[in-house]
Amino acid sequence: MRAFTYERPVDTAAALQAIGKPGAKFLAGGTNLLDLMKVEAEVPQHLVDVSRLPLLDITEENGGLRIGAMVTNSDLAAHAAVRERYPMLSRALLNGASGQLRNQATAGGNLLQRTRCYYFYDPSMPCNKRAPGSGCSALHGFNRIHAILGASETCIAVHPSDMAVALAALDAEVEVQSATGRRRIKLTEFHRLPESTPQRDTVLENGELITAVILPAPPAGGQVYRKVRDRASYDFALVSVAALIDIDGGRIRSARIALGGVAHKPWRAAEAERQLAGATLSDDTLAAAGEAAVRGAQGRGHNDFKIQLAARTVARALADAAQQRKA
Ligand SMILES: Cc1cc2nc3c(=O)[nH]c(=O)nc-3n(C[C@H](O)[C@H](O)[C@H](O)COP(=O)(O)OP(=O)(O)OC[C@H]3O[C@@H](n4cnc5c(N)ncnc54)[C@H](O)[C@@H]3O)c2cc1C
Ligand code: SF4
């Protein structure tokens, strides 16, 4: 690990000033950043520890919730309003990492955790995300965990957060603050596709601090988070699905579907959602939605299985959400 300096401001203004120092980076729970520093995939010169900032509250806002960026994954999953009104978010969080990690990991850090692509963590291998222009070892390498949607020839990595997938389905927003002001970014527009600049995971600008995640009022209908992984105890998603479905009798009023483990960002399946709106609820309808969700998907060899897995997981998650609604 390279040498670095460290400070721990106690208010947001001081943190925003400190991040202006050369090579500065925010540190929250440290569960991802410190691992990356050990393999020198990240080499900050200065760490600005934001864990003491007053961003620890979950409060009501316009019928929804405002979640401070420093709220831990454990506290968010266990919060009564989240469990009751946004159960898919609670499930997504509890499906992520281990108990110890969730106690340390924060909402802001979770959104900004970096890909688990093996080559990104291996400094001896070319990787355009870690070293732009060096090449992508996964493209023709072992790519079992990689993207089937929205990838480019420069990077086929997937975004690893479970929480972000549920937030995408819930139409959440991310509030960020910099020395020059504050703005809100839709979660679905916060992470970006790799295109020719895979080193950029999000639209966040240098010096911007995530201060909160904003949840709108809970949507009507049943909600489910379903995660498929190699190891049930804890592991990243091969494919995950956050599904919401609102039913009136046998007719689907509306549906929302977000997928994880398939793309460089949480992937909203807009075409499948359109197809479901107004359709009659049946196994065939849900299977067709699953197929629509992966239309245009491209396997890279080792990850070809993900296409069918994603289609089936979408159909299954929708069926579970519909069942929950009837119960
Ligand atoms: C073994 C293991 C298994 C895991 N399994 C899963 C899993 O199954 N699902 C899952 O979703 N996650 C999983 N994780 C990832 C874990 O959830 C993340 O490491 C964690 O959420 C990151 O949060 P943190 O607060 O520790 O962030 P940090 O490591 O402190 O920071 C991560 C990044 O966010 C930036 N940052 C942090 N806070 C802010 C802020 N407020 N504003 C701006 N920038 C900020 C930092 O600069 C850094 O770049 C796993 C991790 C490990 C080690
Ligand atoms: S998929 Fe992306 S992160 Fe992985 S080796 Fe290729 S460029 Fe690097």
XYZ file of C-alpha atoms and ligand atoms in Angstrom:
388
model
C 0.000 0.000 0.000
C 1.293 3.487 -0.833
C 1.713 6.064 1.925
C -1.135 8.548 2.379
C -2.213 11.266 4.770
C -5.496 11.194 6.688
C -7.977 13.560 8.313
C -11.428 13.182 9.877
C -13.559 16.322 9.588
C -16.728 16.547 11.678
C -18.817 18.781 9.444
C -19.700 18.752 5.761
C -18.153 22.139 4.973
C -14.777 20.988 6.301
C -15.018 17.716 4.345
C -15.763 19.595 1.120
C -12.781 21.827 1.713
C -10.502 18.882 2.516
C -11.430 16.994 -0.658
C -9.881 19.832 -2.658
C -6.398 18.704 -1.570
C -4.253 16.929 -4.220
C -5.135 13.253 -4.681
C -7.814 13.365 -1.959
C -10.555 10.746 -1.686
C -13.436 10.244 0.717
C -13.293 7.258 3.063
C -16.527 5.952 4.629
C -16.703 2.390 6.042
C -13.524 1.497 4.159
C -14.736 -2.011 3.264
C -14.010 -1.522 -0.444
C -11.588 1.391 -0.656
C -8.984 -0.071 1.713
C -8.937 -3.392 -0.193
C -8.403 -1.469 -3.421
C -5.585 0.550 -1.871
C -3.828 -2.651 -0.790
C -3.644 -3.869 -4.411
C -2.981 -0.307 -5.631
C -6.070 -0.252 -7.834
C -6.745 3.007 -5.947
C -3.827 5.195 -4.868
C -5.191 8.237 -3.007
C -2.613 10.594 -1.519
C -4.995 11.879 1.128
C -8.019 10.285 2.811
C -10.913 12.395 4.050
C -12.755 10.188 6.530
C -16.442 11.147 6.381
C -17.648 8.674 9.012
C -18.143 11.425 11.643
C -20.248 13.706 9.432
C -23.817 14.279 10.658
C -25.356 12.214 7.846
C -26.664 9.391 10.002
C -30.415 9.991 10.043
C -33.344 8.378 8.254
C -36.214 10.883 8.130
C -39.616 11.252 6.467
C -39.637 13.441 3.352
C -42.667 14.059 1.082
C -44.221 10.693 1.889
C -40.899 8.962 1.291
C -37.607 8.709 3.158
C -34.377 10.650 3.267
C -31.474 8.358 4.104
C -28.232 9.966 5.296
C -25.178 8.822 3.361
C -23.478 7.510 6.510
C -26.346 5.213 7.539
C -24.882 1.729 7.678
C -26.263 -1.055 5.517
C -27.319 -2.925 8.705
C -29.220 0.033 10.137
C -30.924 0.741 6.825
C -32.024 -2.874 6.363
C -33.400 -3.016 9.912
C -35.212 0.341 9.908
C -38.941 -0.199 10.563
C -40.139 2.109 7.740
C -37.804 0.442 5.245
C -38.882 -3.055 6.232
C -42.554 -2.146 6.089
C -42.753 0.159 3.062
C -39.688 -0.775 0.971
C -39.192 -4.485 1.749
C -37.243 -5.075 -1.476
C -34.599 -2.624 -0.263
C -34.296 -4.346 3.074
C -34.008 -7.737 1.320
C -31.408 -6.437 -1.132
C -29.250 -5.119 1.698
C -29.539 -8.321 3.718
C -28.540 -10.285 0.617
C -25.337 -8.242 0.347
C -22.000 -9.054 1.992
C -21.882 -10.436 5.562
C -23.228 -9.139 8.887
C -19.843 -7.675 9.882
C -19.439 -5.903 6.545
C -22.977 -4.508 6.622
C -22.293 -3.068 10.087
C -19.423 -1.063 8.626
C -20.554 -0.325 5.051
C -22.476 2.902 4.410
C -25.199 3.920 1.950
C -22.863 6.338 0.140
C -19.952 3.882 -0.006
C -22.205 1.072 -1.196
C -23.253 3.108 -4.243
C -19.628 3.887 -5.072
C -18.120 0.449 -4.474
C -16.183 -0.651 -7.522
C -16.546 -3.709 -9.728
C -15.462 -7.156 -8.524
C -13.902 -8.033 -11.906
C -10.920 -10.227 -10.946
C -8.594 -8.417 -13.350
C -9.397 -5.021 -11.850
C -7.932 -6.298 -8.554
C -4.837 -7.831 -10.199
C -2.197 -5.179 -10.952
C -0.266 -7.636 -13.145
C -3.137 -7.796 -15.679
C -4.243 -5.204 -18.267
C -7.460 -3.441 -17.240
C -8.897 -0.320 -18.859
C -10.809 0.578 -15.724
C -7.700 0.544 -13.510
C -5.169 1.650 -16.145
C -6.984 3.343 -19.069
C -5.684 2.232 -22.469
C -4.023 -0.964 -21.149
C -6.725 -3.311 -22.520
C -9.455 -5.518 -21.077
C -8.306 -8.915 -19.807
C -11.869 -10.132 -19.326
C -13.010 -9.658 -22.909
C -11.260 -12.846 -24.074
C -10.383 -14.126 -20.607
C -12.396 -15.769 -17.864
C -15.594 -13.725 -17.905
C -18.133 -15.800 -15.995
C -19.265 -12.915 -13.768
C -19.290 -10.271 -16.484
C -21.882 -8.159 -18.307
C -24.434 -9.312 -20.859
C -26.074 -5.907 -21.369
C -24.705 -2.448 -22.110
C -21.031 -3.495 -22.241
C -18.425 -2.076 -24.617
C -15.282 -3.484 -26.177
C -13.239 -1.561 -23.594
C -14.927 -3.023 -20.487
C -17.457 -5.760 -19.706
C -17.492 -5.342 -15.926
C -20.687 -5.306 -13.851
C -21.655 -3.019 -11.000
C -21.739 -5.088 -7.784
C -24.167 -3.317 -5.430
C -27.385 -5.095 -4.424
C -28.777 -2.003 -2.726
C -28.463 0.053 -5.914
C -30.619 -2.439 -7.849
C -33.514 -2.048 -5.406
C -33.023 1.738 -5.411
C -33.216 1.749 -9.226
C -36.583 -0.029 -9.108
C -37.815 2.341 -6.389
C -36.983 5.453 -8.496
C -34.622 6.750 -5.796
C -32.425 9.817 -6.164
C -28.913 10.533 -4.910
C -28.272 13.907 -3.279
C -24.743 15.213 -3.696
C -23.001 18.321 -2.448
C -19.848 20.085 -3.570
C -18.131 23.341 -2.655
C -20.313 25.051 -5.277
C -23.749 23.642 -4.448
C -26.105 20.702 -4.155
C -27.877 18.588 -6.787
C -29.998 15.449 -7.057
C -29.335 12.693 -9.571
C -31.770 9.912 -10.446
C -30.314 6.586 -9.313
C -30.891 5.175 -12.799
C -28.692 7.959 -14.199
C -26.081 7.928 -11.430
C -24.036 4.940 -12.644
C -22.908 4.960 -16.261
C -22.173 2.467 -19.013
C -18.483 1.909 -19.799
C -18.450 3.173 -23.415
C -14.840 4.279 -24.105
C -14.185 5.564 -20.559
C -14.711 2.634 -18.174
C -12.535 4.304 -15.537
C -15.619 6.432 -14.742
C -18.260 4.413 -12.894
C -20.691 7.262 -12.221
C -21.595 10.808 -13.254
C -20.241 12.151 -9.963
C -17.798 15.027 -10.436
C -14.520 15.402 -8.532
C -15.122 16.790 -5.058
C -18.813 15.829 -4.865
C -19.917 14.211 -1.618
C -22.980 11.968 -1.457
C -25.062 13.389 1.374
C -28.286 11.364 1.102
C -30.387 8.890 -0.821
C -33.971 10.004 -1.371
C -36.784 7.459 -1.646
C -40.094 8.665 -3.098
C -43.356 7.466 -1.538
C -43.549 3.672 -1.729
C -45.140 2.335 -4.935
C -48.331 0.272 -4.875
C -48.091 -3.471 -5.370
C -45.921 -6.379 -4.314
C -42.135 -6.019 -4.226
C -39.431 -8.661 -4.289
C -35.639 -8.809 -4.447
C -34.288 -12.108 -5.753
C -30.563 -12.808 -5.961
C -28.847 -15.752 -7.648
C -25.256 -16.401 -6.571
C -22.758 -19.236 -6.473
C -22.593 -19.350 -2.680
C -25.652 -18.762 -0.515
C -23.782 -17.711 2.665
C -22.488 -14.569 1.004
C -21.445 -13.713 -2.499
C -21.974 -11.146 -5.216
C -24.895 -11.622 -7.607
C -24.562 -13.595 -10.804
C -27.978 -12.139 -11.525
C -30.359 -10.275 -9.255
C -33.800 -8.821 -9.857
C -35.801 -6.168 -8.042
C -39.407 -6.582 -9.194
C -42.518 -4.571 -8.407
C -45.940 -5.437 -9.718
C -49.313 -3.806 -9.163
C -52.332 -5.919 -10.064
C -56.019 -5.141 -10.435
C -57.931 -8.418 -10.496
C -56.206 -10.443 -13.200
C -54.771 -7.401 -14.971
C -51.347 -5.856 -14.422
C -51.627 -2.119 -13.767
C -47.885 -1.502 -13.798
C -44.566 -3.211 -13.168
C -40.997 -2.189 -12.521
C -37.955 -4.386 -13.065
C -34.288 -3.681 -12.276
C -31.500 -6.198 -12.796
C -28.130 -6.528 -11.070
C -25.085 -8.549 -12.090
C -25.785 -8.030 -15.781
C -24.429 -4.562 -16.626
C -22.065 -1.766 -15.623
C -25.034 -0.152 -13.833
C -28.312 -1.301 -12.300
C -30.337 -2.135 -15.403
C -33.993 -1.058 -15.683
C -35.844 -3.326 -18.107
C -37.982 -0.606 -19.707
C -39.262 -2.687 -22.617
C -40.424 -5.489 -20.323
C -42.134 -2.951 -18.057
C -44.028 -1.457 -21.038
C -45.044 -4.923 -22.198
C -46.483 -5.787 -18.790
C -48.544 -2.628 -18.295
C -52.196 -3.513 -18.993
C -51.467 -7.190 -19.777
C -53.303 -10.134 -18.262
C -51.357 -11.813 -15.480
C -50.252 -15.313 -16.495
C -47.123 -17.469 -16.507
C -46.768 -16.814 -20.244
C -46.972 -13.039 -19.743
C -44.264 -13.133 -17.071
C -42.038 -15.453 -19.128
C -42.379 -13.082 -22.091
C -41.388 -10.173 -19.834
C -38.290 -12.133 -18.828
C -37.376 -12.610 -22.488
C -37.982 -8.904 -23.191
C -35.708 -7.956 -20.278
C -32.714 -9.664 -21.928
C -33.468 -8.707 -25.535
C -30.183 -7.664 -27.139
C -28.075 -9.356 -24.449
C -24.659 -10.613 -25.532
C -22.686 -13.356 -23.803
C -18.883 -13.434 -23.927
C -18.395 -17.177 -23.587
C -18.141 -18.108 -19.928
C -21.109 -15.900 -19.026
C -23.509 -17.044 -21.783
C -25.580 -18.852 -19.140
C -26.526 -15.514 -17.598
C -28.904 -14.637 -20.449
C -31.332 -17.445 -19.727
C -30.723 -17.155 -16.002
C -31.668 -13.463 -16.082
C -34.828 -14.091 -18.137
C -35.982 -16.816 -15.748
C -35.103 -14.818 -12.641
C -37.160 -11.867 -13.903
C -40.181 -14.124 -14.514
C -39.797 -15.772 -11.120
C -39.347 -12.500 -9.238
C -42.445 -11.043 -10.913
C -44.454 -14.165 -10.029
C -43.302 -13.906 -6.399
C -44.200 -10.195 -6.294
C -47.648 -10.929 -7.768
C -48.182 -13.700 -5.236
C -47.197 -11.387 -2.415
C -49.766 -8.879 -3.652
C -52.529 -11.470 -3.570
C -51.572 -12.738 -0.103
C -16.150 -9.932 1.073
C -17.113 -8.882 0.606
C -18.345 -9.277 0.126
C -19.253 -8.304 -0.304
N -20.469 -8.699 -0.812
C -21.346 -7.761 -1.289
C -22.585 -8.121 -1.863
O -22.930 -9.291 -1.965
N -23.394 -7.131 -2.300
C -23.061 -5.813 -2.206
O -23.835 -4.956 -2.611
N -21.888 -5.446 -1.684
C -21.028 -6.383 -1.227
N -19.829 -6.003 -0.708
C -19.410 -4.616 -0.855
C -19.778 -3.755 0.306
O -21.176 -3.619 0.327
C -19.106 -2.419 0.009
O -17.722 -2.611 0.202
C -19.612 -1.330 0.914
O -20.975 -1.108 0.721
C -18.854 -0.036 0.657
O -19.234 0.917 1.632
P -18.148 1.637 2.533
O -18.883 2.613 3.358
O -17.281 0.660 3.265
O -17.311 2.379 1.392
P -15.756 2.733 1.297
O -14.977 1.497 1.039
O -15.333 3.598 2.432
O -15.785 3.652 -0.002
C -16.143 3.137 -1.271
C -16.048 4.271 -2.282
O -17.044 5.248 -2.026
C -16.472 6.540 -1.856
N -17.341 7.188 -0.871
C -17.775 6.654 0.289
N -18.685 7.451 0.868
C -18.828 8.527 0.046
C -19.655 9.692 0.080
N -20.522 9.904 1.054
N -19.553 10.576 -0.947
C -18.688 10.376 -1.953
N -17.870 9.297 -2.027
C -17.964 8.374 -1.044
C -15.043 6.292 -1.426
O -14.194 7.372 -1.805
C -14.730 5.039 -2.230
O -14.378 5.363 -3.532
C -18.917 -6.936 -0.241
C -17.661 -6.553 0.254
C -16.758 -7.508 0.667
C -15.413 -7.058 1.195
S -14.002 -5.930 -17.627
Fe -13.470 -3.802 -17.108
S -12.701 -4.018 -15.035
Fe -12.563 -6.050 -15.949
S -10.567 -6.241 -16.973
Fe -11.956 -5.446 -18.478
S -11.664 -3.229 -18.294
Fe -10.920 -4.096 -16.399
